[in-house]
């Protein structure tokens, strides 16, 4: 019987990993000794980082999605199924449809879920850009606001050393917002206030997660007239009065509350009982180097579901996926792992509507910021419009 590698999740992590596995293990797959199956709860693959562009009317839904099957090598058995239960003892998963799938190796890449309902009043009064429908709602508000106050908050997971989703995104959208309002001719009538919580859990209380970057960003904000506050941990929101309250005892009024919401793992992962994460967030305990789930045999995890101190973003998956693929191939062929993840994250930050800033960091090195410029912006546009799909197909 063929050695079965089962991948759960059709986002960028699961998709590129499935394709990489076919390339890496093609001799065994062609001989029928290895089989790769990918389960996803949707027939569509969404380029999720583009949701923030939806909020600025720069992307529309059909531009940021492709049929999942079209991105996968033909050797991959793709099925639209949502996993409802993991049984690690019997090495199997059960789906909502009632189907069961066994595995010899399991890869979990189920992402994370924005959960504004976890803060009182935030779902009713807040806006975010991490999903398509909320991003469209925010776009309508940004298109029509003429005066007032846009208040921006960032909520970290309560699990120590786990960052919020896409660490640079709140900075990106704040700078994009400033330029959008200037293009509309209403910037002078609208106050923008960016806040960051007291607990920035990677290094210290700063505007971004890394030391060098947090020393560069405040001057950029000040040049653009963007106010910024440290020490605002969103605690609750009064939708009727449009006031945001912090755990530190502050209160701030708003006309638009643009919030990076709490996040958590999907329910099936939280229900495994494997996680050590705080507040039922569900992040899986992950070996920092091998990407194996600690305490489980033949189970790997990548992307937003990990408990690692690196950005929950596609730029992390791009470096994690080859490690997972190499280690599984090595285990099958030689009975041991062979590769180690160094915590590398690579991305191009959108610094306004046209400029971009390439950045990278790892477990040992902080971000070394480069000056934002239009060349960086063109690189980001090239990735958004074309290179991303090549990455998903495992070609880059």
Tab-separated table of C-alpha atoms in Angstrom:
chain	number	residue	atom	x	y	z
A	1	UNK	CA	0.000	0.000	0.000
A	2	UNK	CA	1.248	3.500	-0.866
A	3	UNK	CA	2.636	5.717	1.893
A	4	UNK	CA	-0.128	8.327	2.335
A	5	UNK	CA	0.780	11.976	2.939
A	6	UNK	CA	-2.381	13.884	3.922
A	7	UNK	CA	-2.449	17.693	3.858
A	8	UNK	CA	-5.212	19.641	5.585
A	9	UNK	CA	-5.765	23.177	4.316
A	10	UNK	CA	-5.847	24.715	0.840
A	11	UNK	CA	-4.218	28.050	1.623
A	12	UNK	CA	-0.755	28.996	0.453
A	13	UNK	CA	0.984	26.675	2.950
A	14	UNK	CA	-0.935	23.542	2.022
A	15	UNK	CA	-0.997	24.272	-1.705
A	16	UNK	CA	2.699	24.937	-2.208
A	17	UNK	CA	3.630	22.035	0.089
A	18	UNK	CA	1.503	19.588	-1.898
A	19	UNK	CA	3.133	20.706	-5.137
A	20	UNK	CA	6.642	20.606	-3.654
A	21	UNK	CA	6.032	17.062	-2.401
A	22	UNK	CA	5.209	15.842	-5.903
A	23	UNK	CA	8.450	17.308	-7.219
A	24	UNK	CA	10.550	16.024	-4.321
A	25	UNK	CA	9.093	12.511	-4.268
A	26	UNK	CA	8.258	12.058	-7.931
A	27	UNK	CA	10.097	8.714	-8.324
A	28	UNK	CA	8.118	7.189	-5.433
A	29	UNK	CA	4.854	8.764	-6.582
A	30	UNK	CA	5.308	7.533	-10.151
A	31	UNK	CA	6.040	4.042	-8.814
A	32	UNK	CA	2.867	4.110	-6.671
A	33	UNK	CA	4.827	3.982	-3.406
A	34	UNK	CA	3.706	7.432	-2.167
A	35	UNK	CA	0.351	9.193	-2.473
A	36	UNK	CA	-0.450	12.858	-1.707
A	37	UNK	CA	-3.958	14.033	-0.778
A	38	UNK	CA	-5.031	17.633	-0.122
A	39	UNK	CA	-8.273	18.429	1.699
A	40	UNK	CA	-9.702	21.958	1.642
A	41	UNK	CA	-13.048	23.333	2.757
A	42	UNK	CA	-13.380	25.363	-0.466
A	43	UNK	CA	-12.998	24.713	-4.209
A	44	UNK	CA	-11.421	28.186	-4.432
A	45	UNK	CA	-7.952	29.354	-3.441
A	46	UNK	CA	-7.854	32.978	-2.264
A	47	UNK	CA	-4.786	35.195	-2.264
A	48	UNK	CA	-5.568	36.349	1.255
A	49	UNK	CA	-2.944	39.123	1.538
A	50	UNK	CA	-4.894	40.920	-1.219
A	51	UNK	CA	-7.900	41.361	1.068
A	52	UNK	CA	-6.267	44.537	2.386
A	53	UNK	CA	-6.294	45.908	-1.188
A	54	UNK	CA	-10.021	45.188	-1.365
A	55	UNK	CA	-10.440	47.748	1.412
A	56	UNK	CA	-8.907	50.344	-0.913
A	57	UNK	CA	-10.824	49.300	-4.069
A	58	UNK	CA	-7.588	48.053	-5.648
A	59	UNK	CA	-8.618	44.383	-5.924
A	60	UNK	CA	-11.943	42.712	-6.589
A	61	UNK	CA	-12.892	39.170	-5.662
A	62	UNK	CA	-12.309	37.427	-8.987
A	63	UNK	CA	-8.842	38.977	-9.258
A	64	UNK	CA	-7.657	37.377	-6.022
A	65	UNK	CA	-8.919	33.825	-6.396
A	66	UNK	CA	-8.321	30.797	-8.606
A	67	UNK	CA	-9.934	27.337	-8.685
A	68	UNK	CA	-7.896	25.258	-6.234
A	69	UNK	CA	-7.617	22.348	-8.654
A	70	UNK	CA	-5.975	24.605	-11.271
A	71	UNK	CA	-3.064	25.318	-8.903
A	72	UNK	CA	-2.262	21.678	-8.135
A	73	UNK	CA	-0.144	19.075	-9.877
A	74	UNK	CA	-2.346	16.380	-11.486
A	75	UNK	CA	-0.778	13.698	-9.258
A	76	UNK	CA	-2.409	15.288	-6.165
A	77	UNK	CA	-5.711	13.843	-4.997
A	78	UNK	CA	-7.692	17.010	-4.201
A	79	UNK	CA	-11.018	16.794	-2.382
A	80	UNK	CA	-13.309	19.520	-1.039
A	81	UNK	CA	-13.798	18.340	2.535
A	82	UNK	CA	-13.802	20.148	5.874
A	83	UNK	CA	-12.065	18.245	8.659
A	84	UNK	CA	-14.060	18.162	11.876
A	85	UNK	CA	-11.960	15.777	13.990
A	86	UNK	CA	-8.347	14.646	14.235
A	87	UNK	CA	-7.617	11.197	15.668
A	88	UNK	CA	-3.861	11.123	16.137
A	89	UNK	CA	-3.895	7.717	17.823
A	90	UNK	CA	-5.419	5.990	14.820
A	91	UNK	CA	-3.675	8.334	12.360
A	92	UNK	CA	-6.890	9.461	10.710
A	93	UNK	CA	-9.163	12.492	10.272
A	94	UNK	CA	-12.934	12.700	10.045
A	95	UNK	CA	-14.758	15.239	7.875
A	96	UNK	CA	-18.128	16.956	8.265
A	97	UNK	CA	-19.391	14.860	5.361
A	98	UNK	CA	-18.704	11.705	7.367
A	99	UNK	CA	-15.728	10.650	5.252
A	100	UNK	CA	-12.585	9.445	6.994
A	101	UNK	CA	-9.031	9.613	5.722
A	102	UNK	CA	-6.078	7.705	7.117
A	103	UNK	CA	-2.503	8.915	6.834
A	104	UNK	CA	1.099	7.903	7.323
A	105	UNK	CA	2.252	11.524	7.453
A	106	UNK	CA	-0.046	14.450	8.252
A	107	UNK	CA	0.540	18.130	7.449
A	108	UNK	CA	-1.724	20.688	9.126
A	109	UNK	CA	-1.961	24.061	7.397
A	110	UNK	CA	-5.381	25.302	8.408
A	111	UNK	CA	-4.516	28.948	9.041
A	112	UNK	CA	-6.181	31.149	11.617
A	113	UNK	CA	-9.575	32.773	11.978
A	114	UNK	CA	-10.155	36.496	12.676
A	115	UNK	CA	-12.353	36.561	15.786
A	116	UNK	CA	-13.551	40.111	16.553
A	117	UNK	CA	-16.349	38.642	18.691
A	118	UNK	CA	-13.741	37.855	21.351
A	119	UNK	CA	-13.643	41.557	22.304
A	120	UNK	CA	-16.913	43.047	23.538
A	121	UNK	CA	-18.467	45.333	20.928
A	122	UNK	CA	-15.692	44.942	18.325
A	123	UNK	CA	-17.698	42.811	15.898
A	124	UNK	CA	-20.515	45.356	15.929
A	125	UNK	CA	-18.442	48.555	15.776
A	126	UNK	CA	-15.071	47.596	14.275
A	127	UNK	CA	-13.789	47.046	10.749
A	128	UNK	CA	-10.948	44.899	9.467
A	129	UNK	CA	-9.463	43.715	6.159
A	130	UNK	CA	-8.457	40.102	6.888
A	131	UNK	CA	-11.480	38.595	5.097
A	132	UNK	CA	-13.264	39.593	1.899
A	133	UNK	CA	-16.667	40.704	3.222
A	134	UNK	CA	-15.281	42.849	6.085
A	135	UNK	CA	-12.767	44.398	3.665
A	136	UNK	CA	-15.576	45.348	1.266
A	137	UNK	CA	-17.505	46.914	4.143
A	138	UNK	CA	-14.424	48.919	5.150
A	139	UNK	CA	-13.923	50.049	1.530
A	140	UNK	CA	-17.411	51.560	1.453
A	141	UNK	CA	-16.704	53.520	4.633
A	142	UNK	CA	-13.301	54.788	3.464
A	143	UNK	CA	-14.847	55.889	0.171
A	144	UNK	CA	-17.470	58.069	1.838
A	145	UNK	CA	-15.947	59.476	5.029
A	146	UNK	CA	-15.492	63.247	4.730
A	147	UNK	CA	-14.366	64.229	8.207
A	148	UNK	CA	-13.793	62.745	11.645
A	149	UNK	CA	-11.406	60.311	13.281
A	150	UNK	CA	-10.074	56.936	12.150
A	151	UNK	CA	-8.726	55.014	15.124
A	152	UNK	CA	-6.466	52.012	14.467
A	153	UNK	CA	-5.835	49.239	16.990
A	154	UNK	CA	-3.778	46.033	16.990
A	155	UNK	CA	-4.655	43.029	19.146
A	156	UNK	CA	-2.030	40.395	19.900
A	157	UNK	CA	-2.801	36.784	20.785
A	158	UNK	CA	-2.606	36.161	24.517
A	159	UNK	CA	-0.175	33.293	23.969
A	160	UNK	CA	3.330	34.470	24.827
A	161	UNK	CA	5.603	35.211	21.846
A	162	UNK	CA	2.888	34.598	19.232
A	163	UNK	CA	2.352	37.629	16.952
A	164	UNK	CA	-0.841	38.859	15.367
A	165	UNK	CA	-1.776	37.989	11.785
A	166	UNK	CA	0.553	39.464	9.143
A	167	UNK	CA	2.752	41.639	11.345
A	168	UNK	CA	3.325	44.469	8.856
A	169	UNK	CA	-0.303	44.741	7.616
A	170	UNK	CA	-1.529	47.359	10.146
A	171	UNK	CA	1.412	49.594	9.187
A	172	UNK	CA	0.797	49.012	5.470
A	173	UNK	CA	-2.879	49.878	5.635
A	174	UNK	CA	-2.279	52.948	7.805
A	175	UNK	CA	0.090	54.397	5.182
A	176	UNK	CA	-2.281	53.383	2.364
A	177	UNK	CA	-5.120	55.072	4.244
A	178	UNK	CA	-3.170	58.323	4.530
A	179	UNK	CA	-2.530	58.403	0.776
A	180	UNK	CA	-6.111	57.436	-0.102
A	181	UNK	CA	-7.527	60.295	1.954
A	182	UNK	CA	-5.043	62.721	0.391
A	183	UNK	CA	-6.105	61.607	-3.104
A	184	UNK	CA	-9.721	62.196	-2.097
A	185	UNK	CA	-8.817	65.665	-0.797
A	186	UNK	CA	-10.184	65.050	2.700
A	187	UNK	CA	-7.020	64.209	4.663
A	188	UNK	CA	-6.972	67.602	6.423
A	189	UNK	CA	-10.441	66.916	7.831
A	190	UNK	CA	-9.681	63.406	9.093
A	191	UNK	CA	-7.452	62.510	12.032
A	192	UNK	CA	-5.593	59.186	11.827
A	193	UNK	CA	-4.466	57.638	15.116
A	194	UNK	CA	-2.410	54.436	15.155
A	195	UNK	CA	-2.075	52.517	18.439
A	196	UNK	CA	-0.104	49.524	19.632
A	197	UNK	CA	-0.716	47.409	22.753
A	198	UNK	CA	1.422	47.451	25.858
A	199	UNK	CA	2.423	43.844	25.273
A	200	UNK	CA	4.239	43.615	21.964
A	201	UNK	CA	5.337	40.112	22.721
A	202	UNK	CA	8.391	39.592	20.569
A	203	UNK	CA	10.649	42.366	21.798
A	204	UNK	CA	9.145	45.430	23.460
A	205	UNK	CA	6.262	47.891	23.237
A	206	UNK	CA	6.824	49.439	19.817
A	207	UNK	CA	5.048	50.279	16.569
A	208	UNK	CA	6.228	47.069	14.911
A	209	UNK	CA	7.613	43.731	16.012
A	210	UNK	CA	11.292	44.365	15.373
A	211	UNK	CA	13.702	46.846	16.990
A	212	UNK	CA	15.241	48.560	13.949
A	213	UNK	CA	11.867	48.973	12.250
A	214	UNK	CA	10.218	50.526	15.270
A	215	UNK	CA	12.937	53.184	15.266
A	216	UNK	CA	12.198	54.063	11.633
A	217	UNK	CA	8.388	54.075	11.564
A	218	UNK	CA	7.529	56.847	14.078
A	219	UNK	CA	9.359	59.518	12.035
A	220	UNK	CA	7.517	58.353	8.882
A	221	UNK	CA	4.200	58.655	10.711
A	222	UNK	CA	5.111	62.082	12.055
A	223	UNK	CA	6.035	63.353	8.582
A	224	UNK	CA	2.584	62.353	7.367
A	225	UNK	CA	0.710	63.741	10.367
A	226	UNK	CA	-0.324	60.295	11.578
A	227	UNK	CA	-0.638	60.320	15.357
A	228	UNK	CA	0.562	57.249	17.229
A	229	UNK	CA	0.137	55.942	20.757
A	230	UNK	CA	1.936	53.211	22.609
A	231	UNK	CA	0.216	51.369	25.377
A	232	UNK	CA	-3.335	50.951	24.039
A	233	UNK	CA	-4.571	47.378	24.480
A	234	UNK	CA	-8.130	47.197	23.161
A	235	UNK	CA	-10.395	45.833	25.900
A	236	UNK	CA	-13.947	46.648	24.791
A	237	UNK	CA	-15.923	48.868	22.435
A	238	UNK	CA	-19.142	50.809	22.901
A	239	UNK	CA	-20.821	50.647	19.466
A	240	UNK	CA	-23.483	53.245	20.303
A	241	UNK	CA	-21.133	55.889	21.673
A	242	UNK	CA	-18.305	54.913	19.289
A	243	UNK	CA	-15.714	54.719	22.040
A	244	UNK	CA	-12.857	52.226	22.316
A	245	UNK	CA	-11.664	51.380	25.840
A	246	UNK	CA	-8.211	50.059	26.655
A	247	UNK	CA	-7.038	47.668	29.336
A	248	UNK	CA	-4.799	50.517	30.531
A	249	UNK	CA	-7.844	52.665	31.358
A	250	UNK	CA	-7.884	54.945	28.316
A	251	UNK	CA	-10.881	55.716	26.139
A	252	UNK	CA	-10.806	56.965	22.551
A	253	UNK	CA	-13.621	58.078	20.272
A	254	UNK	CA	-13.769	57.124	16.596
A	255	UNK	CA	-15.782	57.465	13.424
A	256	UNK	CA	-14.107	54.382	11.937
A	257	UNK	CA	-12.434	51.781	14.149
A	258	UNK	CA	-9.918	49.938	11.942
A	259	UNK	CA	-8.873	47.017	14.120
A	260	UNK	CA	-6.543	44.068	13.755
A	261	UNK	CA	-8.820	41.595	15.570
A	262	UNK	CA	-8.007	38.666	17.854
A	263	UNK	CA	-7.223	35.447	16.017
A	264	UNK	CA	-7.395	31.764	16.859
A	265	UNK	CA	-6.916	28.381	15.194
A	266	UNK	CA	-9.845	26.642	13.495
A	267	UNK	CA	-12.212	24.689	15.728
A	268	UNK	CA	-11.062	21.204	14.668
A	269	UNK	CA	-7.498	22.099	15.698
A	270	UNK	CA	-8.580	23.699	18.980
A	271	UNK	CA	-10.626	20.602	19.793
A	272	UNK	CA	-7.605	18.265	19.519
A	273	UNK	CA	-6.514	19.129	23.059
A	274	UNK	CA	-2.915	19.211	21.863
A	275	UNK	CA	-2.433	22.967	22.090
A	276	UNK	CA	-0.782	24.666	25.054
A	277	UNK	CA	-1.877	28.111	23.874
A	278	UNK	CA	-3.520	30.623	26.188
A	279	UNK	CA	-7.195	31.602	26.030
A	280	UNK	CA	-8.192	28.597	23.870
A	281	UNK	CA	-6.351	30.104	20.886
A	282	UNK	CA	-5.333	26.651	19.683
A	283	UNK	CA	-1.830	27.159	18.247
A	284	UNK	CA	-0.074	23.819	17.879
A	285	UNK	CA	3.197	23.262	19.778
A	286	UNK	CA	5.755	23.355	16.987
A	287	UNK	CA	9.375	22.266	16.922
A	288	UNK	CA	11.212	25.480	15.975
A	289	UNK	CA	13.493	23.639	13.543
A	290	UNK	CA	11.834	20.494	12.151
A	291	UNK	CA	8.259	21.947	12.015
A	292	UNK	CA	6.902	18.766	13.632
A	293	UNK	CA	4.055	19.001	16.125
A	294	UNK	CA	5.711	18.325	19.467
A	295	UNK	CA	4.521	15.076	21.045
A	296	UNK	CA	2.903	13.655	17.893
A	297	UNK	CA	4.358	11.089	15.515
A	298	UNK	CA	4.543	11.931	11.802
A	299	UNK	CA	2.571	15.181	12.151
A	300	UNK	CA	3.845	18.486	10.780
A	301	UNK	CA	2.395	22.004	10.898
A	302	UNK	CA	3.125	25.241	9.059
A	303	UNK	CA	1.681	28.684	8.485
A	304	UNK	CA	-0.658	30.494	10.850
A	305	UNK	CA	-1.412	27.436	13.015
A	306	UNK	CA	2.093	27.262	14.532
A	307	UNK	CA	3.045	28.713	17.919
A	308	UNK	CA	6.357	30.094	16.620
A	309	UNK	CA	7.563	33.691	17.222
A	310	UNK	CA	7.419	34.569	13.517
A	311	UNK	CA	4.879	36.439	11.432
A	312	UNK	CA	1.659	34.599	10.611
A	313	UNK	CA	1.940	35.306	6.904
A	314	UNK	CA	2.626	33.748	3.518
A	315	UNK	CA	6.197	35.023	3.751
A	316	UNK	CA	6.718	32.509	6.560
A	317	UNK	CA	5.145	29.615	4.643
A	318	UNK	CA	7.511	30.194	1.743
A	319	UNK	CA	10.451	29.244	3.990
A	320	UNK	CA	8.662	26.655	6.154
A	321	UNK	CA	7.254	24.548	3.310
A	322	UNK	CA	10.600	23.302	1.883
A	323	UNK	CA	11.670	22.260	5.400
A	324	UNK	CA	8.499	20.202	5.902
A	325	UNK	CA	8.875	18.610	2.457
A	326	UNK	CA	12.557	17.776	2.941
A	327	UNK	CA	11.964	16.274	6.382
A	328	UNK	CA	9.062	14.083	5.283
A	329	UNK	CA	10.973	12.875	2.243
A	330	UNK	CA	13.994	12.136	4.434
A	331	UNK	CA	11.879	10.264	6.997
A	332	UNK	CA	10.363	8.099	4.281
A	333	UNK	CA	13.695	7.417	2.579
A	334	UNK	CA	16.146	7.337	5.492
A	335	UNK	CA	14.093	7.212	8.698
A	336	UNK	CA	15.217	10.637	10.001
A	337	UNK	CA	14.722	14.366	9.446
A	338	UNK	CA	17.353	16.347	7.537
A	339	UNK	CA	16.368	20.021	7.461
A	340	UNK	CA	15.807	22.881	9.905
A	341	UNK	CA	13.715	26.066	9.703
A	342	UNK	CA	15.682	29.164	10.673
A	343	UNK	CA	12.672	31.382	11.311
A	344	UNK	CA	13.096	33.154	7.991
A	345	UNK	CA	10.303	35.451	6.817
A	346	UNK	CA	10.537	37.232	3.450
A	347	UNK	CA	8.077	39.864	2.226
A	348	UNK	CA	7.661	43.155	0.402
A	349	UNK	CA	5.790	45.633	2.577
A	350	UNK	CA	3.306	47.971	0.874
A	351	UNK	CA	4.380	51.393	2.162
A	352	UNK	CA	1.583	53.561	0.778
A	353	UNK	CA	-0.354	53.066	-2.433
A	354	UNK	CA	2.705	52.996	-4.720
A	355	UNK	CA	5.867	52.389	-2.660
A	356	UNK	CA	7.220	49.079	-1.379
A	357	UNK	CA	9.895	47.929	1.082
A	358	UNK	CA	11.537	44.489	0.783
A	359	UNK	CA	12.183	42.966	4.211
A	360	UNK	CA	13.355	39.734	5.762
A	361	UNK	CA	14.273	38.430	9.178
A	362	UNK	CA	14.739	35.186	11.071
A	363	UNK	CA	15.065	33.825	14.598
A	364	UNK	CA	18.396	35.572	15.126
A	365	UNK	CA	18.289	38.675	12.929
A	366	UNK	CA	15.801	41.537	13.194
A	367	UNK	CA	14.358	43.267	10.158
A	368	UNK	CA	16.846	45.526	8.417
A	369	UNK	CA	14.553	48.198	6.932
A	370	UNK	CA	15.313	49.592	3.490
A	371	UNK	CA	13.994	52.935	2.200
A	372	UNK	CA	10.497	52.544	0.705
A	373	UNK	CA	10.478	53.361	-3.008
A	374	UNK	CA	8.583	52.824	-6.248
A	375	UNK	CA	10.862	49.947	-7.316
A	376	UNK	CA	9.753	48.109	-4.185
A	377	UNK	CA	6.180	49.004	-5.082
A	378	UNK	CA	6.576	47.489	-8.538
A	379	UNK	CA	8.014	44.338	-6.970
A	380	UNK	CA	4.969	44.067	-4.715
A	381	UNK	CA	2.596	44.613	-7.642
A	382	UNK	CA	4.430	41.949	-9.620
A	383	UNK	CA	4.058	39.499	-6.758
A	384	UNK	CA	0.380	40.364	-6.250
A	385	UNK	CA	-0.549	40.007	-9.911
A	386	UNK	CA	1.586	37.087	-11.021
A	387	UNK	CA	4.427	35.724	-8.912
A	388	UNK	CA	2.121	34.643	-6.078
A	389	UNK	CA	0.373	32.109	-8.294
A	390	UNK	CA	3.731	30.685	-9.372
A	391	UNK	CA	4.676	30.346	-5.679
A	392	UNK	CA	1.417	28.503	-4.964
A	393	UNK	CA	2.144	26.123	-7.846
A	394	UNK	CA	5.546	25.367	-6.350
A	395	UNK	CA	7.430	26.945	-9.262
A	396	UNK	CA	9.277	29.580	-7.204
